PDB file of C-alpha atoms in Angstrom:
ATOM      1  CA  UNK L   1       0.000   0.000   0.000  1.00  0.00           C
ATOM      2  CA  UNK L   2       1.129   3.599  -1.085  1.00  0.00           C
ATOM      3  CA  UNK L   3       0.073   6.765   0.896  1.00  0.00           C
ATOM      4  CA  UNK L   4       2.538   9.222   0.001  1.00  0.00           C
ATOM      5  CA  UNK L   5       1.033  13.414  -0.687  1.00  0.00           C
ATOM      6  CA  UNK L   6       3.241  16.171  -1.606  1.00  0.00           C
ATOM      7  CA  UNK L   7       1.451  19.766  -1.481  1.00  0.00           C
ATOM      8  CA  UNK L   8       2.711  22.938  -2.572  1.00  0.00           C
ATOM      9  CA  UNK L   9       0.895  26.374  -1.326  1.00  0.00           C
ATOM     10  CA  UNK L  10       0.662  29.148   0.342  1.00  0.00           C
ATOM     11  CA  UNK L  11      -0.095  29.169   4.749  1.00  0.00           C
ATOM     12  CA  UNK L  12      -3.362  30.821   5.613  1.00  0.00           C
ATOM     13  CA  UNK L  13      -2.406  31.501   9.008  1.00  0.00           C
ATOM     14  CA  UNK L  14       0.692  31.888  11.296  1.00  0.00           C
ATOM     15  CA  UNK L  15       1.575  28.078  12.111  1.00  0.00           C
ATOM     16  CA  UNK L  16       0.213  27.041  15.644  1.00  0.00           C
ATOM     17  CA  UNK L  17       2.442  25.313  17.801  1.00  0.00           C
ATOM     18  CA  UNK L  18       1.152  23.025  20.990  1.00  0.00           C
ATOM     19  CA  UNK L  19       2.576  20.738  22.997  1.00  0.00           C
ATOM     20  CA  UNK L  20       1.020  16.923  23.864  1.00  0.00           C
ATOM     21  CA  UNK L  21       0.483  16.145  27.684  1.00  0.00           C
ATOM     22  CA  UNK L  22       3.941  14.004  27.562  1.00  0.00           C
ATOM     23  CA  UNK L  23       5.394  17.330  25.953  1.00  0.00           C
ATOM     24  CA  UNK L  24       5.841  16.455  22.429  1.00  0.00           C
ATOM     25  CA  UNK L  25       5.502  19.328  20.112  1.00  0.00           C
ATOM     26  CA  UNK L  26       2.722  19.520  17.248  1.00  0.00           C
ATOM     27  CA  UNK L  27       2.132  22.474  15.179  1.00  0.00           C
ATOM     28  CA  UNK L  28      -0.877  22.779  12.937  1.00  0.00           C
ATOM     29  CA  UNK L  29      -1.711  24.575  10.003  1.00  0.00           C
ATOM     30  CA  UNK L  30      -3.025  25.037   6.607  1.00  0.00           C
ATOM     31  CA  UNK L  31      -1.901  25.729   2.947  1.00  0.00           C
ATOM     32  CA  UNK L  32      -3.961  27.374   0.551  1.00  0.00           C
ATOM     33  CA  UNK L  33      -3.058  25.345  -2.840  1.00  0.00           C
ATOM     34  CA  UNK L  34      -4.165  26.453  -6.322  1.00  0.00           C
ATOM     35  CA  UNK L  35      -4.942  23.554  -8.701  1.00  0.00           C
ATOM     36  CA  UNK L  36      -3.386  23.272 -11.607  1.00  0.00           C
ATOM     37  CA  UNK L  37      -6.104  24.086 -13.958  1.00  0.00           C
ATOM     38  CA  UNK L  38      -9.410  26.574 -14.058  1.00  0.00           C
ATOM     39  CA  UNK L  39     -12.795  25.640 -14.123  1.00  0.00           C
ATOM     40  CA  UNK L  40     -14.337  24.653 -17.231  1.00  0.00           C
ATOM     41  CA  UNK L  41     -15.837  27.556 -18.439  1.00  0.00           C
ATOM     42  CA  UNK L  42     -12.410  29.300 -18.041  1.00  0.00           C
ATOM     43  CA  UNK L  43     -13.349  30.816 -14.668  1.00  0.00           C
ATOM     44  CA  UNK L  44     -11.074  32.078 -12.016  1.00  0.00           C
ATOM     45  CA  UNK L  45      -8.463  29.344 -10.241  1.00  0.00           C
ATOM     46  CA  UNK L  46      -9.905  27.419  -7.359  1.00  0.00           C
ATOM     47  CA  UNK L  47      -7.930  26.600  -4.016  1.00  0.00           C
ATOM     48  CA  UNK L  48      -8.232  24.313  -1.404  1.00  0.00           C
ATOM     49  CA  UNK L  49      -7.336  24.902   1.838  1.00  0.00           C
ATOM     50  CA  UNK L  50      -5.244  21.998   2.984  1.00  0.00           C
ATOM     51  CA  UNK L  51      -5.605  21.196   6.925  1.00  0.00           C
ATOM     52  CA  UNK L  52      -1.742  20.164   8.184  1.00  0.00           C
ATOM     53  CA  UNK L  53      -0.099  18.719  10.995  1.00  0.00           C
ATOM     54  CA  UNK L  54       3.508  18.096  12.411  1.00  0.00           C
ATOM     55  CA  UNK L  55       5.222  16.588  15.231  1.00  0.00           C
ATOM     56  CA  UNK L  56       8.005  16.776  16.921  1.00  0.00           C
ATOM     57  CA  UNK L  57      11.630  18.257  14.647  1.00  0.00           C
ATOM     58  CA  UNK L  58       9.417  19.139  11.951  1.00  0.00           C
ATOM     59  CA  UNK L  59       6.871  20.965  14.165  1.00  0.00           C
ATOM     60  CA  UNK L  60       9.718  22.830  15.973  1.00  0.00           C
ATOM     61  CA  UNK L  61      11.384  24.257  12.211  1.00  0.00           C
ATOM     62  CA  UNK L  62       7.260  24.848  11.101  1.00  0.00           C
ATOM     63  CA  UNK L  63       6.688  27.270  13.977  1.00  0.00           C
ATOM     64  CA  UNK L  64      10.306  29.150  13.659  1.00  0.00           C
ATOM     65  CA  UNK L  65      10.628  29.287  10.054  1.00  0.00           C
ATOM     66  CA  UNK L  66       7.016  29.780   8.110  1.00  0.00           C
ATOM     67  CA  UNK L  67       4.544  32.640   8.962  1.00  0.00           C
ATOM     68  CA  UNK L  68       1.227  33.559   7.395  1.00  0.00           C
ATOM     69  CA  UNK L  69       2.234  34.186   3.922  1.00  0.00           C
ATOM     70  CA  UNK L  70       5.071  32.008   3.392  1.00  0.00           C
ATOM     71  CA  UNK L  71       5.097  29.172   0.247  1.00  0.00           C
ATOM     72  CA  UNK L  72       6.034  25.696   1.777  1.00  0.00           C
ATOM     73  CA  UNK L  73       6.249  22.004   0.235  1.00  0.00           C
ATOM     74  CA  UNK L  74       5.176  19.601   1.977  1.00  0.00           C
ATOM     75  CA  UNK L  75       5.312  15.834   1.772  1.00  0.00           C
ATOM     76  CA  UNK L  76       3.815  13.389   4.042  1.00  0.00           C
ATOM     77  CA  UNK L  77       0.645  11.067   4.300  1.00  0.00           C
ATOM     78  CA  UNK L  78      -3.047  11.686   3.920  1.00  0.00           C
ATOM     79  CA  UNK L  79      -4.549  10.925   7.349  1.00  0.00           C
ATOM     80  CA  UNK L  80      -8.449  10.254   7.601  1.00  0.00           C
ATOM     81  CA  UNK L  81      -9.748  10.899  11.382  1.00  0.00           C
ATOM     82  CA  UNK L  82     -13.301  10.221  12.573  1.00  0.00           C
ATOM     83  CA  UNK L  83     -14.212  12.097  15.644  1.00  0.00           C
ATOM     84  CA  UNK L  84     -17.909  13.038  17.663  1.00  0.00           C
ATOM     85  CA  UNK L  85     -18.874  16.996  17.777  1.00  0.00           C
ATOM     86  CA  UNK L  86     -19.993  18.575  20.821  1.00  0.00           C
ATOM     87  CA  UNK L  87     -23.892  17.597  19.707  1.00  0.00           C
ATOM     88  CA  UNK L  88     -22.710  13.937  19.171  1.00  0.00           C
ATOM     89  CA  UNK L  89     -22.484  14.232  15.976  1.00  0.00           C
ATOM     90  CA  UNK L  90     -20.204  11.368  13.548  1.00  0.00           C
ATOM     91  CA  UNK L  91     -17.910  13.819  11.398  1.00  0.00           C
ATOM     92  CA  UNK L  92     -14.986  12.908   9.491  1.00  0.00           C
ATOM     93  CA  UNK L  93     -11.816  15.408   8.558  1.00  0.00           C
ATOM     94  CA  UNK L  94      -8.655  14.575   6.241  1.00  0.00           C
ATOM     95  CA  UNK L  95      -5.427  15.845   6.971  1.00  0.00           C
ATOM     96  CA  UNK L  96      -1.554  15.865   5.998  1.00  0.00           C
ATOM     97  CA  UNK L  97       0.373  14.273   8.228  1.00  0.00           C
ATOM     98  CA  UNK L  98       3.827  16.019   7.163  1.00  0.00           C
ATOM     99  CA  UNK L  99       6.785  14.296   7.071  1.00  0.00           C
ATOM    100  CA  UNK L 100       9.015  16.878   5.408  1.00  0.00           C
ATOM    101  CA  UNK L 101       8.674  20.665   5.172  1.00  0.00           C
ATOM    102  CA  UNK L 102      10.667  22.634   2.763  1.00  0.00           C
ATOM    103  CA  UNK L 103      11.268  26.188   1.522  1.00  0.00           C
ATOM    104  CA  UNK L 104       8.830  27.047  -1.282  1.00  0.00           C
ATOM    105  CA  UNK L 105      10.754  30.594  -2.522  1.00  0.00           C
ATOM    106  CA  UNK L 106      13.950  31.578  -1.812  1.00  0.00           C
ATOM    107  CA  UNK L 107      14.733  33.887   0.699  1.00  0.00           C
ATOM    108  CA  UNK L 108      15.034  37.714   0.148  1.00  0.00           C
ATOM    109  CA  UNK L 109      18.053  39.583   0.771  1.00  0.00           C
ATOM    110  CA  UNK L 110      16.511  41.928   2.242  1.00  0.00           C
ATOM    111  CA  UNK L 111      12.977  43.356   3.244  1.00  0.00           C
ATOM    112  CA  UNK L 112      13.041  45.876   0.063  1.00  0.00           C
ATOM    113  CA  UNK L 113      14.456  43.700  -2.631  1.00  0.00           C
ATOM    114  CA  UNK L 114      12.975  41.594  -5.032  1.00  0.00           C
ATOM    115  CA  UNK L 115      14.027  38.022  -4.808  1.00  0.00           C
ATOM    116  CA  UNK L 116      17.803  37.389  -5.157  1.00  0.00           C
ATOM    117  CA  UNK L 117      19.213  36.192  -8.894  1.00  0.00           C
ATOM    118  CA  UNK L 118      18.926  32.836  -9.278  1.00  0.00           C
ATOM    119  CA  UNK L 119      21.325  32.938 -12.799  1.00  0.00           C
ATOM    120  CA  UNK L 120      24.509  31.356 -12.206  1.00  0.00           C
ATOM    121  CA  UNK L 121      25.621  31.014 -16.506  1.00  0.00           C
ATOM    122  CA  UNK L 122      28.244  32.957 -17.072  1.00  0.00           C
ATOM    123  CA  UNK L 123      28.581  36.431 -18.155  1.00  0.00           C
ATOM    124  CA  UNK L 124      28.690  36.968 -22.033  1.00  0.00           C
ATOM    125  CA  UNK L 125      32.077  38.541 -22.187  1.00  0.00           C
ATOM    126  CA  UNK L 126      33.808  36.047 -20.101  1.00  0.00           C
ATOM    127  CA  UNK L 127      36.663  34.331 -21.343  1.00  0.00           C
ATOM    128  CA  UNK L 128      38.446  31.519 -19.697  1.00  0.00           C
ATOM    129  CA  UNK L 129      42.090  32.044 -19.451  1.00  0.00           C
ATOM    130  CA  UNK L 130      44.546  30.056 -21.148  1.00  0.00           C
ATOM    131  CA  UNK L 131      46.758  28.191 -18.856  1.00  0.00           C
ATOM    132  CA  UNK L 132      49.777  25.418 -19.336  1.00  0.00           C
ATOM    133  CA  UNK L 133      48.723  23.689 -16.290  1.00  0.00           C
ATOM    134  CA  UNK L 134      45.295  22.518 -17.631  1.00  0.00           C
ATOM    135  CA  UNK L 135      47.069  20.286 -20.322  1.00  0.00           C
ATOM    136  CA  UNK L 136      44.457  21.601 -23.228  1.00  0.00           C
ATOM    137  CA  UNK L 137      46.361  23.139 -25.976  1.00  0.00           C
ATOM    138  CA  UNK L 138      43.866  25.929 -28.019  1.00  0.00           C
ATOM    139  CA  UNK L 139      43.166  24.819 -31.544  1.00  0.00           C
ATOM    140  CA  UNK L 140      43.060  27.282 -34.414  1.00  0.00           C
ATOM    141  CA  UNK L 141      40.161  27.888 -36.200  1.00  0.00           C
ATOM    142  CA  UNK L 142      41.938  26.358 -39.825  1.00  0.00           C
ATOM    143  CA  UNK L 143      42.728  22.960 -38.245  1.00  0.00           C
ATOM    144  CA  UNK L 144      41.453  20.673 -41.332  1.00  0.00           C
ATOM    145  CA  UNK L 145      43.336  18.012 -40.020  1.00  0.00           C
ATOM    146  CA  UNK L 146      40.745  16.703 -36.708  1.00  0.00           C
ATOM    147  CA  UNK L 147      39.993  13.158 -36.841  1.00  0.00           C
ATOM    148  CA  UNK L 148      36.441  13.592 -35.963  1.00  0.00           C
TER     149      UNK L 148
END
C-alpha cells in the first residue's frame, strides 16, 4: 500500500504550535493550494485549503521558520480521522500528516528587494584564461586536419 502526498501552497495563518500532555511538540496549520487548472468555463483558479499537521523536529522548524504568507512544500501522508462533535455528531476530517517541510521561494536579501538572482551562466564577455597547467592546448580555427 502507497500513501505518500506532496502539497505545494501558500499558509493561511501563522503556524500554531502546541505541545502533547507528555510534551511532544505539534504544530498545525493550513496551505492554501491552487490547482493546476481553471474551471471549465475558463473561470477564475480554485484553491483548497489543505488542513496540516507536524510533530516533533518538523513541528519545531514549522513554527520558527514559516509565517502567514510564506510558500512551503510539503510531503507526508493523507490521514483520515473520525471524531464526535460537541452535539454527538459522527464527522470525518482529512489531513496531511507532514513528514518533510521545505522552503517554497527563496529567501530575500533583504525586506526591500525583489528576490535574489537565481542565474549562475556565465557572463557573455567572459573568457576563460589560457593556462599550461590545464594540459588543453587551443586549436586554431583552420585545423582541417581533426579526426572527428
Amino acid at each position: 500500500m502507497l500513501n505518500r502526498i506532496v502539497i505545494m501552497g501558500r499558509l493561511t495563518r501563522d503556524p500554531e504550535k502546541r505541545f502533547t500532555q507528555s510534551q511532544i511538540p505539534v504544530t498545525s496549520f493550513t496551505l492554501a493550494v491552487d490547482r493546476d487548472f481553471s474551471g471549465r468555463d475558463g473561470g477564475e483558479k480554485q484553491t483548497d485549503f489543505i488542513d496540516c499537521v507536524a510533530w516533533r523536529q518538523t513541528a519545531e522548524f514549522m513554527s520558527k521558520y514559516f509565517h502567514k504568507g510564506s510558500m512551503a512544500v510539503v510531503s507526508g501522508r493523507l490521514q483520515i480521522r473520525d471524531w464526535t462533535d460537541r452535539e454527538g455528531g459522527k464527522r470525518r476530517s482529512a489531513e496531511v500528516v507532514a513528514d518533510n517541510v521545505y522552503f517554497g521561494e527563496s529567501k530575500r536579501r533583504d525586506a526591500g528587494s525583489d528576490e535574489e538572482d537565481r542565474s549562475y551562466a556565465a557572463p557573455a564577455d567572459y573568457s576563460a584564461p589560457a593556462s599550461k597547467d590545464t594540459g588543453f592546448t587551443p586549436l586554431d580555427d583552420d585545423d582541417g586536419e581533426l579526426p572527428f
